Structures are given as structure tokens and as C-alpha cells.
Amino acid sequence: QVQLQESGPGLVKPSQTLSLTCTVSGGSVISGGHYYSWVRQHPGKGLEWIGYIYYSGSVDFNPSLKSRVAISVDTSKNQFSLNLRSVTAADTAIYYCARENIVGPTHSVRFDCWGQGTLVIVSS
Amino acid sequence: DIQLTQSPSFLSASVGDRVTITCRASQGISSFLAWYQQKPGKAPNLLIYGASSLQSGVPSRFSGSGSGTEFTLTISSLQPEDFATYYCQQLNSFPRTFGQGTKVEI
């Protein structure tokens, strides 16, 4: 069974870069058929999709964050990572990594596996 | 971006109740809609995808319907473990977007 686990600093200073890594176990990021995504949730609020990466390196980002976001994949470590530059207090959130399953019948696209989430606080 | 509007935002219900949550999309998304359940301190958990397909392991009291711009999630008989927040998500286009959530409470 595939599991995802986020890791990274829980505290980042304003204007610095937030960096998180998601380790995939029980499956391979290069097996194809999946986008690997980042989603965040501000405290007490709803879910916001940040972006995804495919094992080939193709990416897409939320336009609201596109100018500050980078997502990369390390196939040798079976990991993918998020970098969010120039953070402010508004970036304080729980960050989830998630797997989007894009194989199967039409319309069956879904986020079928999530990490437990990691709280990142932006504060000096 | 495709906006998703859920109603109601809060729902007070009792064990055994039939509960229906609606999700409306700002433009047609065919059946590219999923529903998630989230409990406090936990990650979202997939319930329904393709608007009406039940994710493996999810109890059959959960069902989904709809296509185009209007969708519903129904819990046929609410159980104590179903008190949570529910989100719809569209996967028709990027950026992926979520509804604002519906909190189901006692």
C-alpha cells in the first residue's frame, strides 16, 4: 500500500524559502499514472491545491502561487519536493503531499493517497 | 479557475439521519468530481470519485450523484464516525479546486 510522508522545517522566517519533501513508500514515483501534488490548508480553513509534478518532470501550478513555487522530483530517492519562496505569515498552513491517480476509466481521476500533513509556521 | 460552492456550510444532524450535501460548479465539469471526508487533525480521505464511484473500503452508506454543474453527496444513515468536514473537488481542469467545505456536526 502506497504511503506518503512529508518532512521539513516546521518554522520558516518571513521572506525565506519554505522547503518540504514528500517520501513515497510502497510504490514508485516513476511507475506512471500518477501526478504528485502539494495541497495546503490554512488553519481552520479549506483546501488549496498548490501544484503537481509528473515523474517525467512536467509540472503545473496554481496561478495564485506560480511566481513563488517550484516542485521537483528525485526518482532515485522516490521523493518529490516543494519550494515556496518569499514566504509571509499568509503561507502559514498545513502542507499535504498527495497522489493524483490519473489512470482508469474516464472521469476516475482522484486524489487517492495523502500524507498526514505537516504544519509550517512562518514567523520571525 | 472553476469555483465550487458547497451548501450548506454547516449541517446539524443526528445519528441515523439521511444527509445530503450539494456542490455547484461555476462551469460544466462533466463527472470530474470527487468528495473527501476530513476529520480534525487528519488528512482528507477520498470517498467518491467520478461523481458517483465509491472508493474501495468506503461504506456503502455514502453515495454521490450529478454531472455538469450540480453534484450531491448523500449519507444514507449518519453514523457517529461520519461527523466531519466534507469537501468536493473538481478534476476537470487545472488548477484543481475544492469547495469551501461542509461541516457535519451534532
PDB file of C-alpha atoms in Angstrom:
ATOM      1  CA  GLN A   1       0.000   0.000   0.000  1.00  0.00           C
ATOM      2  CA  VAL A   2       1.387   3.351  -1.026  1.00  0.00           C
ATOM      3  CA  GLN A   3       2.173   5.799   1.755  1.00  0.00           C
ATOM      4  CA  LEU A   4       3.288   9.418   1.567  1.00  0.00           C
ATOM      5  CA  GLN A   5       5.172  11.243   4.308  1.00  0.00           C
ATOM      6  CA  GLU A   6       6.013  14.934   4.444  1.00  0.00           C
ATOM      7  CA  SER A   7       9.163  16.218   6.090  1.00  0.00           C
ATOM      8  CA  GLY A   8      10.778  19.587   6.570  1.00  0.00           C
ATOM      9  CA  PRO A   9      11.092  22.547   8.931  1.00  0.00           C
ATOM     10  CA  GLY A  10       8.053  23.474  10.941  1.00  0.00           C
ATOM     11  CA  LEU A  11       9.164  27.085  11.284  1.00  0.00           C
ATOM     12  CA  VAL A  12      10.303  29.401   8.493  1.00  0.00           C
ATOM     13  CA  LYS A  13      11.227  33.065   8.756  1.00  0.00           C
ATOM     14  CA  PRO A  14       9.423  35.646   6.628  1.00  0.00           C
ATOM     15  CA  SER A  15      10.994  36.274   3.211  1.00  0.00           C
ATOM     16  CA  GLN A  16      12.780  32.921   3.302  1.00  0.00           C
ATOM     17  CA  THR A  17      12.034  29.772   1.330  1.00  0.00           C
ATOM     18  CA  LEU A  18       9.752  27.042   2.619  1.00  0.00           C
ATOM     19  CA  SER A  19      11.118  23.634   1.604  1.00  0.00           C
ATOM     20  CA  LEU A  20       9.295  20.365   2.106  1.00  0.00           C
ATOM     21  CA  THR A  21       9.902  16.835   0.889  1.00  0.00           C
ATOM     22  CA  CYS A  22       7.432  14.024   0.394  1.00  0.00           C
ATOM     23  CA  THR A  23       8.739  10.470   0.548  1.00  0.00           C
ATOM     24  CA  VAL A  24       6.754   7.834  -1.300  1.00  0.00           C
ATOM     25  CA  SER A  25       6.838   4.293   0.066  1.00  0.00           C
ATOM     26  CA  GLY A  26       5.141   1.150  -1.187  1.00  0.00           C
ATOM     27  CA  GLY A  27       5.212   2.418  -4.742  1.00  0.00           C
ATOM     28  CA  SER A  28       7.421   4.182  -7.252  1.00  0.00           C
ATOM     29  CA  VAL A  29       7.110   7.742  -8.480  1.00  0.00           C
ATOM     30  CA  ILE A  30       8.263   6.543 -11.923  1.00  0.00           C
ATOM     31  CA  SER A  31       5.591   3.902 -12.295  1.00  0.00           C
ATOM     32  CA  GLY A  32       3.496   6.381 -14.234  1.00  0.00           C
ATOM     33  CA  GLY A  33      -0.187   7.031 -13.981  1.00  0.00           C
ATOM     34  CA  HIS A  34       0.097   9.455 -11.107  1.00  0.00           C
ATOM     35  CA  TYR A  35       0.626  13.128 -10.539  1.00  0.00           C
ATOM     36  CA  TYR A  36       2.306  14.013  -7.266  1.00  0.00           C
ATOM     37  CA  SER A  37       0.799  17.097  -5.740  1.00  0.00           C
ATOM     38  CA  TRP A  38       1.043  19.554  -2.908  1.00  0.00           C
ATOM     39  CA  VAL A  39      -2.066  20.868  -1.181  1.00  0.00           C
ATOM     40  CA  ARG A  40      -2.215  23.264   1.747  1.00  0.00           C
ATOM     41  CA  GLN A  41      -4.781  24.150   4.350  1.00  0.00           C
ATOM     42  CA  HIS A  42      -4.681  27.394   6.279  1.00  0.00           C
ATOM     43  CA  PRO A  43      -5.595  26.904   9.945  1.00  0.00           C
ATOM     44  CA  GLY A  44      -9.299  26.248  10.220  1.00  0.00           C
ATOM     45  CA  LYS A  45      -9.827  26.839   6.508  1.00  0.00           C
ATOM     46  CA  GLY A  46     -10.349  24.897   3.295  1.00  0.00           C
ATOM     47  CA  LEU A  47      -8.012  23.119   0.908  1.00  0.00           C
ATOM     48  CA  GLU A  48      -5.837  24.854  -1.682  1.00  0.00           C
ATOM     49  CA  TRP A  49      -4.083  22.998  -4.475  1.00  0.00           C
ATOM     50  CA  ILE A  50      -0.511  24.231  -4.940  1.00  0.00           C
ATOM     51  CA  GLY A  51       0.709  22.209  -7.905  1.00  0.00           C
ATOM     52  CA  TYR A  52       1.820  18.853  -9.208  1.00  0.00           C
ATOM     53  CA  ILE A  53       4.755  17.101 -10.827  1.00  0.00           C
ATOM     54  CA  TYR A  54       4.824  14.037 -13.044  1.00  0.00           C
ATOM     55  CA  TYR A  55       7.814  11.724 -12.906  1.00  0.00           C
ATOM     56  CA  SER A  56       8.891  12.998 -16.329  1.00  0.00           C
ATOM     57  CA  GLY A  57       9.294  16.442 -14.780  1.00  0.00           C
ATOM     58  CA  SER A  58       6.214  18.088 -16.226  1.00  0.00           C
ATOM     59  CA  VAL A  59       4.566  20.422 -13.745  1.00  0.00           C
ATOM     60  CA  ASP A  60       1.639  22.755 -13.280  1.00  0.00           C
ATOM     61  CA  PHE A  61       0.972  25.252 -10.529  1.00  0.00           C
ATOM     62  CA  ASN A  62      -1.838  27.231  -9.052  1.00  0.00           C
ATOM     63  CA  PRO A  63      -1.700  30.650 -10.749  1.00  0.00           C
ATOM     64  CA  SER A  64      -2.092  32.298  -7.338  1.00  0.00           C
ATOM     65  CA  LEU A  65       1.289  30.866  -6.278  1.00  0.00           C
ATOM     66  CA  LYS A  66       3.002  30.250  -9.601  1.00  0.00           C
ATOM     67  CA  SER A  67       5.545  33.053  -9.282  1.00  0.00           C
ATOM     68  CA  ARG A  68       6.893  31.652  -5.993  1.00  0.00           C
ATOM     69  CA  VAL A  69       6.560  27.872  -6.357  1.00  0.00           C
ATOM     70  CA  ALA A  70       8.848  25.143  -7.598  1.00  0.00           C
ATOM     71  CA  ILE A  71       8.205  21.409  -7.414  1.00  0.00           C
ATOM     72  CA  SER A  72      10.862  18.847  -8.212  1.00  0.00           C
ATOM     73  CA  VAL A  73      11.175  15.072  -8.187  1.00  0.00           C
ATOM     74  CA  ASP A  74      14.082  12.859  -7.166  1.00  0.00           C
ATOM     75  CA  THR A  75      13.365   9.478  -8.691  1.00  0.00           C
ATOM     76  CA  SER A  76      16.467   7.919  -7.090  1.00  0.00           C
ATOM     77  CA  LYS A  77      15.089   8.680  -3.630  1.00  0.00           C
ATOM     78  CA  ASN A  78      11.425   8.207  -4.577  1.00  0.00           C
ATOM     79  CA  GLN A  79      10.714  11.705  -3.314  1.00  0.00           C
ATOM     80  CA  PHE A  80       9.256  14.943  -4.567  1.00  0.00           C
ATOM     81  CA  SER A  81       9.749  18.374  -3.084  1.00  0.00           C
ATOM     82  CA  LEU A  82       8.110  21.762  -2.713  1.00  0.00           C
ATOM     83  CA  ASN A  83       9.903  25.092  -2.590  1.00  0.00           C
ATOM     84  CA  LEU A  84       7.887  28.211  -1.839  1.00  0.00           C
ATOM     85  CA  ARG A  85       9.878  31.408  -1.998  1.00  0.00           C
ATOM     86  CA  SER A  86       9.473  34.730  -0.202  1.00  0.00           C
ATOM     87  CA  VAL A  87       7.049  33.415   2.376  1.00  0.00           C
ATOM     88  CA  THR A  88       4.879  35.582   4.606  1.00  0.00           C
ATOM     89  CA  ALA A  89       2.579  34.857   7.523  1.00  0.00           C
ATOM     90  CA  ALA A  90      -0.127  34.133   4.948  1.00  0.00           C
ATOM     91  CA  ASP A  91       1.782  30.985   3.991  1.00  0.00           C
ATOM     92  CA  THR A  92       1.338  29.517   7.473  1.00  0.00           C
ATOM     93  CA  ALA A  93      -0.607  26.326   6.825  1.00  0.00           C
ATOM     94  CA  ILE A  94      -0.691  22.575   6.990  1.00  0.00           C
ATOM     95  CA  TYR A  95       1.003  21.264   3.871  1.00  0.00           C
ATOM     96  CA  TYR A  96      -0.056  17.918   2.453  1.00  0.00           C
ATOM     97  CA  CYS A  97       1.511  15.875  -0.281  1.00  0.00           C
ATOM     98  CA  ALA A  98      -0.942  13.780  -2.244  1.00  0.00           C
ATOM     99  CA  ARG A  99      -1.063  11.397  -5.153  1.00  0.00           C
ATOM    100  CA  GLU A 100      -3.445  12.064  -8.007  1.00  0.00           C
ATOM    101  CA  ASN A 101      -4.412   8.853  -9.761  1.00  0.00           C
ATOM    102  CA  ILE A 102      -4.886   9.571 -13.473  1.00  0.00           C
ATOM    103  CA  VAL A 103      -5.311   6.038 -14.774  1.00  0.00           C
ATOM    104  CA  GLY A 104      -8.514   4.117 -15.230  1.00  0.00           C
ATOM    105  CA  PRO A 105     -11.865   4.883 -16.809  1.00  0.00           C
ATOM    106  CA  THR A 106     -12.789   8.360 -17.916  1.00  0.00           C
ATOM    107  CA  HIS A 107     -13.683  10.650 -15.015  1.00  0.00           C
ATOM    108  CA  SER A 108     -11.896   8.412 -12.494  1.00  0.00           C
ATOM    109  CA  VAL A 109      -9.167  10.943 -11.748  1.00  0.00           C
ATOM    110  CA  ARG A 110      -8.831  11.308  -7.995  1.00  0.00           C
ATOM    111  CA  PHE A 111      -6.520  12.117  -5.097  1.00  0.00           C
ATOM    112  CA  ASP A 112      -6.363   8.636  -3.633  1.00  0.00           C
ATOM    113  CA  CYS A 113      -3.437   8.870  -1.247  1.00  0.00           C
ATOM    114  CA  TRP A 114      -2.432  11.665   1.130  1.00  0.00           C
ATOM    115  CA  GLY A 115       0.382  12.277   3.556  1.00  0.00           C
ATOM    116  CA  GLN A 116      -0.532  13.070   7.150  1.00  0.00           C
ATOM    117  CA  GLY A 117       0.322  16.725   6.657  1.00  0.00           C
ATOM    118  CA  THR A 118       2.900  18.975   8.243  1.00  0.00           C
ATOM    119  CA  LEU A 119       2.280  22.332   9.875  1.00  0.00           C
ATOM    120  CA  VAL A 120       4.554  25.106   8.691  1.00  0.00           C
ATOM    121  CA  ILE A 121       4.524  28.366  10.610  1.00  0.00           C
ATOM    122  CA  VAL A 122       6.011  31.494   9.085  1.00  0.00           C
ATOM    123  CA  SER A 123       7.277  33.711  11.856  1.00  0.00           C
ATOM    124  CA  SER A 124      10.391  35.578  12.883  1.00  0.00           C
TER     125      SER A 124
ATOM    126  CA  ASP B   1     -10.464  28.867 -12.327  1.00  0.00           C
ATOM    127  CA  ILE B   2     -13.523  26.736 -11.688  1.00  0.00           C
ATOM    128  CA  GLN B   3     -15.269  27.751  -8.476  1.00  0.00           C
ATOM    129  CA  LEU B   4     -17.055  25.146  -6.379  1.00  0.00           C
ATOM    130  CA  THR B   5     -19.753  26.224  -3.956  1.00  0.00           C
ATOM    131  CA  GLN B   6     -20.944  23.797  -1.317  1.00  0.00           C
ATOM    132  CA  SER B   7     -24.193  24.043   0.577  1.00  0.00           C
ATOM    133  CA  PRO B   8     -24.797  24.099   3.372  1.00  0.00           C
ATOM    134  CA  SER B   9     -21.546  25.196   5.022  1.00  0.00           C
ATOM    135  CA  PHE B  10     -22.721  23.737   8.332  1.00  0.00           C
ATOM    136  CA  LEU B  11     -25.163  20.954   8.941  1.00  0.00           C
ATOM    137  CA  SER B  12     -26.538  19.811  12.252  1.00  0.00           C
ATOM    138  CA  ALA B  13     -27.753  16.219  12.201  1.00  0.00           C
ATOM    139  CA  SER B  14     -28.361  13.159  14.333  1.00  0.00           C
ATOM    140  CA  VAL B  15     -27.235   9.569  14.117  1.00  0.00           C
ATOM    141  CA  GLY B  16     -29.454   7.762  11.635  1.00  0.00           C
ATOM    142  CA  ASP B  17     -30.314  10.873   9.631  1.00  0.00           C
ATOM    143  CA  ARG B  18     -30.113  10.998   5.853  1.00  0.00           C
ATOM    144  CA  VAL B  19     -27.754  13.805   4.929  1.00  0.00           C
ATOM    145  CA  THR B  20     -27.311  15.499   1.567  1.00  0.00           C
ATOM    146  CA  ILE B  21     -24.575  17.974   0.640  1.00  0.00           C
ATOM    147  CA  THR B  22     -24.614  19.892  -2.637  1.00  0.00           C
ATOM    148  CA  CYS B  23     -21.673  21.098  -4.693  1.00  0.00           C
ATOM    149  CA  ARG B  24     -22.188  23.507  -7.580  1.00  0.00           C
ATOM    150  CA  ALA B  25     -19.505  24.255 -10.175  1.00  0.00           C
ATOM    151  CA  SER B  26     -19.132  27.619 -11.870  1.00  0.00           C
ATOM    152  CA  GLN B  27     -18.905  25.844 -15.225  1.00  0.00           C
ATOM    153  CA  GLY B  28     -19.517  22.344 -16.505  1.00  0.00           C
ATOM    154  CA  ILE B  29     -17.069  19.712 -15.294  1.00  0.00           C
ATOM    155  CA  SER B  30     -18.733  16.583 -16.702  1.00  0.00           C
ATOM    156  CA  SER B  31     -18.284  13.957 -13.966  1.00  0.00           C
ATOM    157  CA  PHE B  32     -14.790  15.018 -12.891  1.00  0.00           C
ATOM    158  CA  LEU B  33     -15.763  15.474  -9.278  1.00  0.00           C
ATOM    159  CA  ALA B  34     -14.539  13.861  -6.083  1.00  0.00           C
ATOM    160  CA  TRP B  35     -15.691  14.008  -2.477  1.00  0.00           C
ATOM    161  CA  TYR B  36     -13.417  13.832   0.579  1.00  0.00           C
ATOM    162  CA  GLN B  37     -14.024  13.483   4.292  1.00  0.00           C
ATOM    163  CA  GLN B  38     -11.705  15.218   6.719  1.00  0.00           C
ATOM    164  CA  LYS B  39     -11.630  14.717  10.467  1.00  0.00           C
ATOM    165  CA  PRO B  40      -9.815  17.125  12.828  1.00  0.00           C
ATOM    166  CA  GLY B  41      -6.068  16.752  12.671  1.00  0.00           C
ATOM    167  CA  LYS B  42      -6.235  14.284   9.795  1.00  0.00           C
ATOM    168  CA  ALA B  43      -5.661  14.383   6.065  1.00  0.00           C
ATOM    169  CA  PRO B  44      -8.632  14.295   3.691  1.00  0.00           C
ATOM    170  CA  ASN B  45      -9.871  10.827   2.825  1.00  0.00           C
ATOM    171  CA  LEU B  46     -11.319  10.014  -0.596  1.00  0.00           C
ATOM    172  CA  LEU B  47     -14.945   8.885  -0.537  1.00  0.00           C
ATOM    173  CA  ILE B  48     -16.298   9.292  -4.062  1.00  0.00           C
ATOM    174  CA  TYR B  49     -14.695   9.915  -7.460  1.00  0.00           C
ATOM    175  CA  GLY B  50     -16.080  10.314 -10.940  1.00  0.00           C
ATOM    176  CA  ALA B  51     -19.073  11.929  -9.213  1.00  0.00           C
ATOM    177  CA  SER B  52     -20.598   8.580  -8.266  1.00  0.00           C
ATOM    178  CA  SER B  53     -17.933   5.871  -7.916  1.00  0.00           C
ATOM    179  CA  LEU B  54     -17.363   4.653  -4.374  1.00  0.00           C
ATOM    180  CA  GLN B  55     -13.722   4.440  -3.358  1.00  0.00           C
ATOM    181  CA  SER B  56     -12.659   0.977  -2.211  1.00  0.00           C
ATOM    182  CA  GLY B  57     -13.186   0.495   1.513  1.00  0.00           C
ATOM    183  CA  VAL B  58     -15.693   3.317   1.892  1.00  0.00           C
ATOM    184  CA  PRO B  59     -19.012   2.267   3.449  1.00  0.00           C
ATOM    185  CA  SER B  60     -21.935   1.938   1.070  1.00  0.00           C
ATOM    186  CA  ARG B  61     -23.987   4.471   3.023  1.00  0.00           C
ATOM    187  CA  PHE B  62     -22.005   7.091   1.111  1.00  0.00           C
ATOM    188  CA  SER B  63     -23.147   7.837  -2.428  1.00  0.00           C
ATOM    189  CA  GLY B  64     -22.627  10.547  -4.995  1.00  0.00           C
ATOM    190  CA  SER B  65     -24.569  11.773  -7.982  1.00  0.00           C
ATOM    191  CA  GLY B  66     -24.672  14.527 -10.549  1.00  0.00           C
ATOM    192  CA  SER B  67     -22.881  15.762 -13.617  1.00  0.00           C
ATOM    193  CA  GLY B  68     -22.194  19.044 -15.338  1.00  0.00           C
ATOM    194  CA  THR B  69     -22.511  21.715 -12.673  1.00  0.00           C
ATOM    195  CA  GLU B  70     -24.536  20.192  -9.847  1.00  0.00           C
ATOM    196  CA  PHE B  71     -23.493  17.324  -7.619  1.00  0.00           C
ATOM    197  CA  THR B  72     -24.623  15.760  -4.373  1.00  0.00           C
ATOM    198  CA  LEU B  73     -23.072  13.638  -1.665  1.00  0.00           C
ATOM    199  CA  THR B  74     -25.554  11.603   0.338  1.00  0.00           C
ATOM    200  CA  ILE B  75     -25.031   9.732   3.573  1.00  0.00           C
ATOM    201  CA  SER B  76     -27.995   7.402   3.854  1.00  0.00           C
ATOM    202  CA  SER B  77     -27.830   6.845   7.618  1.00  0.00           C
ATOM    203  CA  LEU B  78     -25.399   9.031   9.525  1.00  0.00           C
ATOM    204  CA  GLN B  79     -23.089   7.173  11.875  1.00  0.00           C
ATOM    205  CA  PRO B  80     -21.113   8.625  14.804  1.00  0.00           C
ATOM    206  CA  GLU B  81     -17.859   8.348  12.852  1.00  0.00           C
ATOM    207  CA  ASP B  82     -19.309  10.429   9.997  1.00  0.00           C
ATOM    208  CA  PHE B  83     -19.214  13.687  11.925  1.00  0.00           C
ATOM    209  CA  ALA B  84     -16.541  15.510   9.966  1.00  0.00           C
ATOM    210  CA  THR B  85     -15.998  18.114   7.258  1.00  0.00           C
ATOM    211  CA  TYR B  86     -16.699  17.174   3.652  1.00  0.00           C
ATOM    212  CA  TYR B  87     -15.103  18.728   0.581  1.00  0.00           C
ATOM    213  CA  CYS B  88     -15.850  18.435  -3.099  1.00  0.00           C
ATOM    214  CA  GLN B  89     -13.060  18.808  -5.647  1.00  0.00           C
ATOM    215  CA  GLN B  90     -13.110  19.281  -9.401  1.00  0.00           C
ATOM    216  CA  LEU B  91     -10.568  17.437 -11.545  1.00  0.00           C
ATOM    217  CA  ASN B  92     -11.816  18.624 -14.910  1.00  0.00           C
ATOM    218  CA  SER B  93      -9.124  21.223 -15.338  1.00  0.00           C
ATOM    219  CA  PHE B  94      -6.179  22.942 -13.700  1.00  0.00           C
ATOM    220  CA  PRO B  95      -5.900  24.468 -11.212  1.00  0.00           C
ATOM    221  CA  ARG B  96      -7.612  21.771  -9.202  1.00  0.00           C
ATOM    222  CA  THR B  97     -10.075  23.460  -6.876  1.00  0.00           C
ATOM    223  CA  PHE B  98     -12.052  22.477  -3.790  1.00  0.00           C
ATOM    224  CA  GLY B  99     -15.321  23.570  -2.340  1.00  0.00           C
ATOM    225  CA  GLN B 100     -15.210  25.528   0.899  1.00  0.00           C
ATOM    226  CA  GLY B 101     -16.313  22.529   2.929  1.00  0.00           C
ATOM    227  CA  THR B 102     -19.405  21.371   4.789  1.00  0.00           C
ATOM    228  CA  LYS B 103     -19.065  20.644   8.475  1.00  0.00           C
ATOM    229  CA  VAL B 104     -21.442  17.963   9.690  1.00  0.00           C
ATOM    230  CA  GLU B 105     -21.983  18.209  13.422  1.00  0.00           C
ATOM    231  CA  ILE B 106     -24.381  17.042  16.043  1.00  0.00           C
TER     232      ILE B 106
END
